[in-house]
């Protein structure tokens, strides 16, 4: 039985000498190589960016407001009814095209 080898990719960057020295010093202080330090720092930042962009945080008051709206939605107003008609017309118009899209 063989062991699976994880695919690895390479990342490279050219930086000013002063930046490189700062990264080397920080890596040394944490007991990591420069590559390990860069990957750990970049991964941490990437995860924070993804969470910030993909996660919606609500206060307890706003969460309760949202739940109430979902459980007791308001009756459609004139603007919503008009938007639905436009959507249905656009959907009918696109049925014959090769690029029709269904949500």
Short mmCIF file of C-alpha atoms in Angstrom, two decimals:
data_model
loop_
_atom_site.label_atom_id
_atom_site.label_comp_id
_atom_site.label_asym_id
_atom_site.label_seq_id
_atom_site.Cartn_x
_atom_site.Cartn_y
_atom_site.Cartn_z
CA UNK A 1 0.00 0.00 0.00
CA UNK A 2 1.53 3.34 -1.10
CA UNK A 3 1.35 6.64 0.66
CA UNK A 4 -0.41 9.58 -0.94
CA UNK A 5 1.77 12.57 -1.71
CA UNK A 6 0.10 15.95 -1.41
CA UNK A 7 0.50 18.21 -4.44
CA UNK A 8 2.49 21.31 -3.64
CA UNK A 9 2.80 24.57 -5.56
CA UNK A 10 5.52 27.20 -5.45
CA UNK A 11 5.08 30.88 -4.63
CA UNK A 12 7.85 33.39 -5.22
CA UNK A 13 8.20 37.10 -4.66
CA UNK A 14 10.87 39.72 -5.14
CA UNK A 15 11.04 42.25 -2.31
CA UNK A 16 13.36 45.11 -1.35
CA UNK A 17 16.32 44.03 0.77
CA UNK A 18 14.98 45.86 3.84
CA UNK A 19 11.70 43.94 3.62
CA UNK A 20 13.60 40.65 3.27
CA UNK A 21 15.70 41.43 6.34
CA UNK A 22 12.57 42.24 8.36
CA UNK A 23 10.95 38.97 7.28
CA UNK A 24 14.12 37.03 8.14
CA UNK A 25 14.26 38.61 11.59
CA UNK A 26 10.59 37.87 12.30
CA UNK A 27 10.95 34.30 11.06
CA UNK A 28 14.01 33.76 13.24
CA UNK A 29 12.20 35.13 16.31
CA UNK A 30 9.34 32.67 15.78
CA UNK A 31 11.64 29.72 15.11
CA UNK A 32 10.46 29.30 11.51
CA UNK A 33 12.15 29.52 8.16
CA UNK A 34 11.37 32.55 6.02
CA UNK A 35 9.20 30.37 3.76
CA UNK A 36 7.30 28.90 6.71
CA UNK A 37 6.81 32.36 8.19
CA UNK A 38 5.54 33.79 4.90
CA UNK A 39 3.14 30.92 4.29
CA UNK A 40 1.78 31.03 7.86
CA UNK A 41 1.30 34.82 7.74
CA UNK A 42 -0.22 34.80 4.26
CA UNK A 43 -2.56 31.92 5.12
CA UNK A 44 -3.75 33.66 8.29
CA UNK A 45 -4.46 36.86 6.35
CA UNK A 46 -6.17 34.93 3.55
CA UNK A 47 -8.47 33.17 6.01
CA UNK A 48 -9.37 36.50 7.64
CA UNK A 49 -10.16 38.08 4.26
CA UNK A 50 -12.33 35.12 3.22
CA UNK A 51 -14.23 35.17 6.52
CA UNK A 52 -14.71 38.94 6.37
CA UNK A 53 -16.09 38.71 2.82
CA UNK A 54 -18.20 35.55 3.19
CA UNK A 55 -19.58 35.68 6.74
CA UNK A 56 -22.42 37.99 7.69
CA UNK A 57 -22.53 38.90 11.35
CA UNK A 58 -25.73 40.20 12.92
CA UNK A 59 -26.44 41.64 16.32
CA UNK A 60 -29.03 39.72 18.38
CA UNK A 61 -31.56 42.50 17.61
CA UNK A 62 -30.92 42.27 13.84
CA UNK A 63 -30.97 38.46 13.96
CA UNK A 64 -34.40 38.50 15.60
CA UNK A 65 -35.61 41.07 13.05
CA UNK A 66 -34.42 38.85 10.17
CA UNK A 67 -36.04 35.74 11.65
CA UNK A 68 -39.30 37.62 12.12
CA UNK A 69 -39.22 38.77 8.48
CA UNK A 70 -38.59 35.22 7.31
CA UNK A 71 -41.41 33.80 9.42
CA UNK A 72 -43.83 36.67 8.68
CA UNK A 73 -42.89 38.17 5.32
CA UNK A 74 -44.69 41.38 4.35
CA UNK A 75 -47.18 41.32 1.48
CA UNK A 76 -45.61 42.18 -1.89
CA UNK A 77 -45.81 45.89 -2.68
CA UNK A 78 -46.16 47.47 -6.13
CA UNK A 79 -42.39 47.70 -6.72
CA UNK A 80 -41.86 44.01 -5.91
CA UNK A 81 -44.76 42.99 -8.16
CA UNK A 82 -43.33 45.09 -11.01
CA UNK A 83 -39.87 43.57 -10.49
CA UNK A 84 -41.36 40.06 -10.61
CA UNK A 85 -43.12 40.85 -13.90
CA UNK A 86 -39.86 42.19 -15.39
CA UNK A 87 -38.02 39.07 -14.23
CA UNK A 88 -40.65 36.73 -15.68
CA UNK A 89 -40.61 38.62 -19.00
CA UNK A 90 -36.80 38.50 -19.15
CA UNK A 91 -36.91 34.79 -18.34
CA UNK A 92 -39.39 34.15 -21.18
CA UNK A 93 -37.27 36.23 -23.57
CA UNK A 94 -34.14 34.24 -22.66
CA UNK A 95 -35.70 30.76 -23.01
CA UNK A 96 -34.64 30.47 -26.63
CA UNK A 97 -31.03 31.52 -26.10
CA UNK A 98 -28.12 29.21 -25.51
CA UNK A 99 -27.12 31.19 -22.44
CA UNK A 100 -30.27 31.02 -20.33
CA UNK A 101 -29.58 30.74 -16.62
CA UNK A 102 -31.69 29.25 -13.84
CA UNK A 103 -31.10 30.33 -10.23
#
